[in-house]
Coordinates of C-alpha atoms and ligand atoms in Angstrom, one line a residue:
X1 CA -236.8 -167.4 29.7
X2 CA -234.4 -168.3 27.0
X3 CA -230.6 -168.0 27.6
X4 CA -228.7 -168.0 24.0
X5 CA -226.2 -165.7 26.0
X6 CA -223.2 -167.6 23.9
X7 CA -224.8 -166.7 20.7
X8 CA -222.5 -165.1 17.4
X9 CA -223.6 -163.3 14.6
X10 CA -223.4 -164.9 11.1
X11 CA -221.6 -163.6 8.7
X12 CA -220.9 -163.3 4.6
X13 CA -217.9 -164.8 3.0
X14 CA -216.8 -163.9 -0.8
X15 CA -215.2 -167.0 -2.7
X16 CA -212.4 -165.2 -4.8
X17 CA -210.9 -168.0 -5.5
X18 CA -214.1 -168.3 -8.0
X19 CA -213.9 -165.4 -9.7
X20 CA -211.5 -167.3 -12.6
X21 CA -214.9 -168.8 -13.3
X22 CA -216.6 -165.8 -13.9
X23 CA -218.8 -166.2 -11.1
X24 CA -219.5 -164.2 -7.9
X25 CA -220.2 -166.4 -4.9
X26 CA -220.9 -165.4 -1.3
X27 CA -221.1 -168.2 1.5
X28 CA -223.5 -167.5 4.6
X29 CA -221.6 -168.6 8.0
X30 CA -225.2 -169.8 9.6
X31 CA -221.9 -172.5 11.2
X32 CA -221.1 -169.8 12.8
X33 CA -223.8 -168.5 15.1
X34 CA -223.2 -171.9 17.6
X35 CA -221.3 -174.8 18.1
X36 CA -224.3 -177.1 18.5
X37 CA -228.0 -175.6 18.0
X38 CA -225.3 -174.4 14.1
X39 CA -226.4 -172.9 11.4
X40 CA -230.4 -173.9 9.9
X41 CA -231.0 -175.7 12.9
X42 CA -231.3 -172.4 15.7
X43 CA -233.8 -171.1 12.6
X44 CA -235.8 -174.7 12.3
X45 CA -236.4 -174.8 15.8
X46 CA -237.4 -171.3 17.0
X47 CA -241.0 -171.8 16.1
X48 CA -241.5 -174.9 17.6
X49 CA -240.4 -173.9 20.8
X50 CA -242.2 -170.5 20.8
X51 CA -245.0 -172.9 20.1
X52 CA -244.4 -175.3 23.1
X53 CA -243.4 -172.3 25.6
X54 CA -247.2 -170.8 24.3
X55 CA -249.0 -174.0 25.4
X56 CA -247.0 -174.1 28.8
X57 CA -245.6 -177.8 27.9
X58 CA -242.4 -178.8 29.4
X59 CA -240.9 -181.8 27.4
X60 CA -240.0 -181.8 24.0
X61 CA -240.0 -185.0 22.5
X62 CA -238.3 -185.6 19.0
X63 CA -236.6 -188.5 16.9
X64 CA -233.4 -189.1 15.1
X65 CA -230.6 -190.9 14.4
X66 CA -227.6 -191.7 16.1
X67 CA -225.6 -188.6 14.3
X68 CA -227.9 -186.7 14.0
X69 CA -227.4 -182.7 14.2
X70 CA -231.7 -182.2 15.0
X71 CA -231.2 -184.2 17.6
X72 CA -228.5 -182.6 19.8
X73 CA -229.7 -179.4 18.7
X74 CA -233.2 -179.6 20.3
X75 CA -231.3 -180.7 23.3
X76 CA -229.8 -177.4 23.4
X77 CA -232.3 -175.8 22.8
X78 CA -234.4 -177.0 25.6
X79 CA -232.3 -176.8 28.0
X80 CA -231.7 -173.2 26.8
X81 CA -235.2 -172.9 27.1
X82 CA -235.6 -174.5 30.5
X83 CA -237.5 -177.2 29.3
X84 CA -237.0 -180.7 29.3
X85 CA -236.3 -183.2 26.4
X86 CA -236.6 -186.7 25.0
X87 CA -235.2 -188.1 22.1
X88 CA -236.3 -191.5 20.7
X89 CA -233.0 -192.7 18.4
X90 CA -233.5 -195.1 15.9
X91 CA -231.6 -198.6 16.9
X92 CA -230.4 -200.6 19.4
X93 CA -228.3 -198.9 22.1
X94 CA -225.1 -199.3 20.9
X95 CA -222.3 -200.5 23.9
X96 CA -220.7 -197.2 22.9
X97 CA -222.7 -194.1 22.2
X98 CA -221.6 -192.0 19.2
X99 CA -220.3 -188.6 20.1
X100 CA -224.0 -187.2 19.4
X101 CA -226.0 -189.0 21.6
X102 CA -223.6 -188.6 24.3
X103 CA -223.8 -184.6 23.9
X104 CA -227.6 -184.6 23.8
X105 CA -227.4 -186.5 26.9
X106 CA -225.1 -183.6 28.5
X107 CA -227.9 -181.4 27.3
X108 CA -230.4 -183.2 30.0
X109 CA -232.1 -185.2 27.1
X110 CA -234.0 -188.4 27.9
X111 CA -232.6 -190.8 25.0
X112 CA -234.9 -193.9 24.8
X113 CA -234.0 -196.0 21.7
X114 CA -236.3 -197.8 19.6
X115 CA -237.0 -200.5 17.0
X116 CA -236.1 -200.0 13.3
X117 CA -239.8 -201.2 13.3
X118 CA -241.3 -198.5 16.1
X119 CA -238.8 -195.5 14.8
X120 CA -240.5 -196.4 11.3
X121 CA -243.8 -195.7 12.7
X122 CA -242.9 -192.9 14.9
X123 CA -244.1 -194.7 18.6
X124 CA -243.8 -193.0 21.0
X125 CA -242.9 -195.5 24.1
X126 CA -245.4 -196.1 26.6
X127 CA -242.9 -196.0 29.4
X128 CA -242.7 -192.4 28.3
X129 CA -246.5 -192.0 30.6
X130 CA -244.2 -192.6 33.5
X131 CA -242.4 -189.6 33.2
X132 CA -245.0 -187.3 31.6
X133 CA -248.7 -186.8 30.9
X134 CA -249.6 -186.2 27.6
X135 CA -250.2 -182.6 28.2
X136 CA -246.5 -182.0 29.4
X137 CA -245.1 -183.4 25.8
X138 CA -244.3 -181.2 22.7
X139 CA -243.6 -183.2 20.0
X140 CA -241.4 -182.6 16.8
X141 CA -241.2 -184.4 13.5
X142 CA -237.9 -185.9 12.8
X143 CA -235.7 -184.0 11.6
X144 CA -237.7 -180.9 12.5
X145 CA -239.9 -181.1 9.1
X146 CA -243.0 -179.0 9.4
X147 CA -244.5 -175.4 8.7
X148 CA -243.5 -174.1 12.0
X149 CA -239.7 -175.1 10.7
X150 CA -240.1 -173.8 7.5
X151 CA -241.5 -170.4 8.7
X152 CA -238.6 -170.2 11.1
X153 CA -236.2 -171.2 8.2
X154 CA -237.5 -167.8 6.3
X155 CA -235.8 -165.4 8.6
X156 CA -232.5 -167.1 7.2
X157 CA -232.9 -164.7 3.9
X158 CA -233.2 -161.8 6.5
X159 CA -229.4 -162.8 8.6
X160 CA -227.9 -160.0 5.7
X161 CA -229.3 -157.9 2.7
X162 CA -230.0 -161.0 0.2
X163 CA -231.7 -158.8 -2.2
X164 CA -228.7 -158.8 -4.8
X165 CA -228.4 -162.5 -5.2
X166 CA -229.4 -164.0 -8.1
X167 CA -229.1 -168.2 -7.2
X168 CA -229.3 -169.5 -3.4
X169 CA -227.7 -172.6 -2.9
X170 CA -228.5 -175.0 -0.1
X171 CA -227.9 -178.3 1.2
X172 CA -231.4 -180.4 1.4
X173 CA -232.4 -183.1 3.9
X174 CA -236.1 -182.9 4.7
X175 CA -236.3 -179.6 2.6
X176 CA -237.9 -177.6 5.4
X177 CA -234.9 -175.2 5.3
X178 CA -235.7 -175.1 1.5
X179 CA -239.5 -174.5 1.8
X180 CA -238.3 -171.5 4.0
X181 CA -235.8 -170.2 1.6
X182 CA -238.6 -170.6 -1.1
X183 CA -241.4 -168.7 1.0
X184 CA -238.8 -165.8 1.4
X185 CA -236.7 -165.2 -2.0
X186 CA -238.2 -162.6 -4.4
X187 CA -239.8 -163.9 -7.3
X188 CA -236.4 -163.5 -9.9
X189 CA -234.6 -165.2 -7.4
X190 CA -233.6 -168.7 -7.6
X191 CA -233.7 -171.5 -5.0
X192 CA -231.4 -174.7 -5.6
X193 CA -231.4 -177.4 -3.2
X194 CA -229.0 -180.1 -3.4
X195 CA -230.4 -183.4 -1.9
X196 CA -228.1 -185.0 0.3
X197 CA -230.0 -188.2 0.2
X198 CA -230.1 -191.1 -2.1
X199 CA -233.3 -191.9 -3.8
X200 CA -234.6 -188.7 -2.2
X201 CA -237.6 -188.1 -5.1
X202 CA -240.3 -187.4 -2.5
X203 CA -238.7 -184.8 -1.1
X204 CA -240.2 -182.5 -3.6
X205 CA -243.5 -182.9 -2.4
X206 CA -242.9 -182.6 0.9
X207 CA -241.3 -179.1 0.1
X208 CA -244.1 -178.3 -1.6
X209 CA -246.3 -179.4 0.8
X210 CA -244.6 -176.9 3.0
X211 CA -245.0 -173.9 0.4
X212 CA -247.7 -171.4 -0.2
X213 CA -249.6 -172.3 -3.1
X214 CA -248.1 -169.4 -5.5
X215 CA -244.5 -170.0 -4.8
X216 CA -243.2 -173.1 -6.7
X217 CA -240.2 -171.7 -8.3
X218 CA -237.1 -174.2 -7.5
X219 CA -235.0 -176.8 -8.4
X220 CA -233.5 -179.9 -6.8
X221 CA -230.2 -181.6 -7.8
X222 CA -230.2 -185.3 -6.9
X223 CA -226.8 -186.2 -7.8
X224 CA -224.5 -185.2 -5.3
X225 CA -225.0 -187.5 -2.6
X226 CA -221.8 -189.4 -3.0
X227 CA -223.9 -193.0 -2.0
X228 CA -226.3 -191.6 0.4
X229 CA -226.8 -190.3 3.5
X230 CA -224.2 -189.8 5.8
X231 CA -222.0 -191.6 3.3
X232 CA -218.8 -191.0 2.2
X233 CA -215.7 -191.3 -0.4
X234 CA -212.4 -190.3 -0.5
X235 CA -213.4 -188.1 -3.0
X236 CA -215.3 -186.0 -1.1
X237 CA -212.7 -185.8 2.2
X238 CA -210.4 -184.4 -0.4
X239 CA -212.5 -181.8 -1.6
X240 CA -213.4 -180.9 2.1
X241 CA -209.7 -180.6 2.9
X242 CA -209.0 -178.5 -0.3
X243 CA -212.1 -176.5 0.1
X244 CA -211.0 -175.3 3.7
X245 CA -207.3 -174.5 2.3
X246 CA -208.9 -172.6 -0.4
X247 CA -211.6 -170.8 1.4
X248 CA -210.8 -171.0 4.6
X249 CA -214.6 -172.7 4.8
X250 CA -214.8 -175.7 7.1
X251 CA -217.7 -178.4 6.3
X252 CA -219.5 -181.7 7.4
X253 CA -219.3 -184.6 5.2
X254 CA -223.4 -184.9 5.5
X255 CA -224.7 -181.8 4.5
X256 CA -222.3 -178.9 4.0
X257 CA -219.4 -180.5 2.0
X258 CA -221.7 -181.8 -0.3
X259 CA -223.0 -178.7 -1.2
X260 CA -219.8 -176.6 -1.3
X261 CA -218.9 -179.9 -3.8
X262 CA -221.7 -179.3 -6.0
X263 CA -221.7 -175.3 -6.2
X264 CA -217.8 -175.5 -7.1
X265 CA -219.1 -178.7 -9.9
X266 CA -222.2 -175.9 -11.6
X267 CA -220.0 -173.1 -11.1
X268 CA -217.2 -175.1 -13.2
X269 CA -219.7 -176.1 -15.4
X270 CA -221.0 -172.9 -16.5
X271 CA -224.6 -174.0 -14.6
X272 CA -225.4 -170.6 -14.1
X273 CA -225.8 -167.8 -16.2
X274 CA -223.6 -165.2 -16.9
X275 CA -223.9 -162.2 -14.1
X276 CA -225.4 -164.1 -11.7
X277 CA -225.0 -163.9 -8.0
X278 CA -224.8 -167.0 -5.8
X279 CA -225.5 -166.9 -2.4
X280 CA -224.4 -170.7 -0.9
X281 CA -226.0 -171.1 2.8
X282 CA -223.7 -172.5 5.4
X283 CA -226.0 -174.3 7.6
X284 CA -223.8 -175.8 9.7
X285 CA -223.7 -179.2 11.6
X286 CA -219.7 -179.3 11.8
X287 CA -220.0 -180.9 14.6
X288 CA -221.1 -184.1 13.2
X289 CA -217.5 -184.5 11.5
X290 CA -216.8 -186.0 15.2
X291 CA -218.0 -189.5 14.1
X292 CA -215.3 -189.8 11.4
X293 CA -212.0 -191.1 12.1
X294 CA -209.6 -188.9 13.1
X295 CA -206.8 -187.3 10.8
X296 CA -209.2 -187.6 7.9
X297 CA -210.1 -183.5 8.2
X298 CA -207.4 -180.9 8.3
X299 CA -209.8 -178.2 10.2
X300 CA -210.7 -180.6 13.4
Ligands
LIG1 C1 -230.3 -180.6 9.2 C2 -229.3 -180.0 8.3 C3 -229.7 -179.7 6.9 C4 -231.0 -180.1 6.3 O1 -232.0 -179.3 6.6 P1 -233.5 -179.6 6.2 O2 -234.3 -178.5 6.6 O3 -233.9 -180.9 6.9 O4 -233.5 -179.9 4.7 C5 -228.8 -179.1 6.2 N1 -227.5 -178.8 6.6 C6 -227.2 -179.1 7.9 C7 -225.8 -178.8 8.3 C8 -228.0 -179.7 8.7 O5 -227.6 -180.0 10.0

């Protein structure tokens, strides 16, 4: 049914460039697995659509914005999965499409764009019902938030043998990743989440929301958004570029080289005990770097 045929494996990268810090760090390549359906998003999904195949529906529908890495990779995954897709983008169509949107569209997905009013309250547009019946339609939160994602998201702690690790590190937008992580960590482990979003203090509950009553055991560091989502400074373009010549790690100014910034900051800053073991999750969504200028990143 499905056809991932162009699948890779992920794979564990040391940081020995931290070791002058004391501190043993291993990054997951979840970027690696696939170019567009990269990293936490091939994990998010994979529930959902075992869900929509089950009840025989044939159009996914699902929102997002312009950039967004849920949105391109749900329209990958469908048409992997032989099923349709529609995505309902926030705005006005713009007279040129970002690199995204155009990609999704390559996928087969329907892109109907709506009000900041209707994407606020989640319509979904009545001129849909000329395309599809109610029954035919599958629909995903934004952003893929939900149990089904978070139970996908578990399986991420299964990729290697994560048994050894004392901290795992990851990059938070709607925490469903996290929730996952959560759910699947032993209870000495730690899970930090570093919230990519400004103003982002909700996102607690909602991971909790997602989480088994017994397993509250995280933390979430709000401070490293560097102005919000999807925003930018120099400062952190510099740190990508350095970080790849260091590491050899490429990232994405929304998610990823936010994190890797942050881990290197608590690392620096003696954040975590001595002996610890830090496992930082590469979730992927390089291919969101496309909407900066050009000759900003050394690794395009
Ligand atoms: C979507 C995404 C995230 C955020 O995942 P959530 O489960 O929404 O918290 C993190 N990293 C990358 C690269 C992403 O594309």
């Amino acid at each position: 049914m499905m056809d991932f045929s162009g699948f890779e494996n992920s794979r564990l990268d040391s940081l020995p460039s931290l070791y002058k810090f004391h501190t043993n760090a291993d990054v997951l390549r979840l970027d690696l697995m696939h170019p567009v359906i990269s990293g936490n998003k091939w994990f998010k999904l994979k529930e959902y659509f075992k869900e929509a195949i089950n009840l025989r529906k044939t159009n996914i529908i699902t929102y997002g914005g312009a950039y967004s890495n849920h949105l391109v990779a749900t329209a990958a995954f469908a048409q992997a999965s032989r099923l349709k897709s529609t995505g309902l983008v926030r705005g006005e169509r713009p007279a040129q499409l970002s690199p995204t949107i155009l990609q999704a569209e390559q996928f087969g997905m329907k892109i109907i764009f709506l009000s900041r009013e209707d994407y606020k309250r989640k319509i979904v547009p009545p001129s849909l019902a000329e395309h599809y019946t109610n029954d035919e339609n599958y629909l995903i939160n934004e952003g893929g938030y939900g149990m089904a994602g978070a139970q996908g998201a578990k399986a991420i702690m299964e990729e290697v043998d994560t048994s050894a690790y004392t901290h795992i590190v990851a990059a938070v937008g709607t925490g469903t990743t996290l929730a996952g992580l959560i759910s699947a960590a032993a209870n000495k482990q730690h899970i930090i989440g570093i919230s990519v979003l400004k103003n982002n203090l909700s996102v607690e509950k909602e991971i909790k929301d997602l989480l088994p009553n017994e397993k509250i055991n995280f933390t979430l560091l709000y401070d490293f958004h560097f102005g919000g989502y999807a925003k930018y400074t120099p400062e952190l373009i510099s740190f990508m570029n350095d970080w790849y010549t260091e590491t050899g790690i490429p990232s994405d100014f929304v998610y990823t080289g936010k994190l890797f910034y942050a881990a290197k900051e608590l690392i620096v800053n003696n954040f975590f005990p001595k002996q610890s073991k830090l496992l930082i999750i590469h979730s992927g969504g390089l291919q969101g770097n496309r909407s900066l200028p050009p000759g900003k990143l050394i690794f395009q």
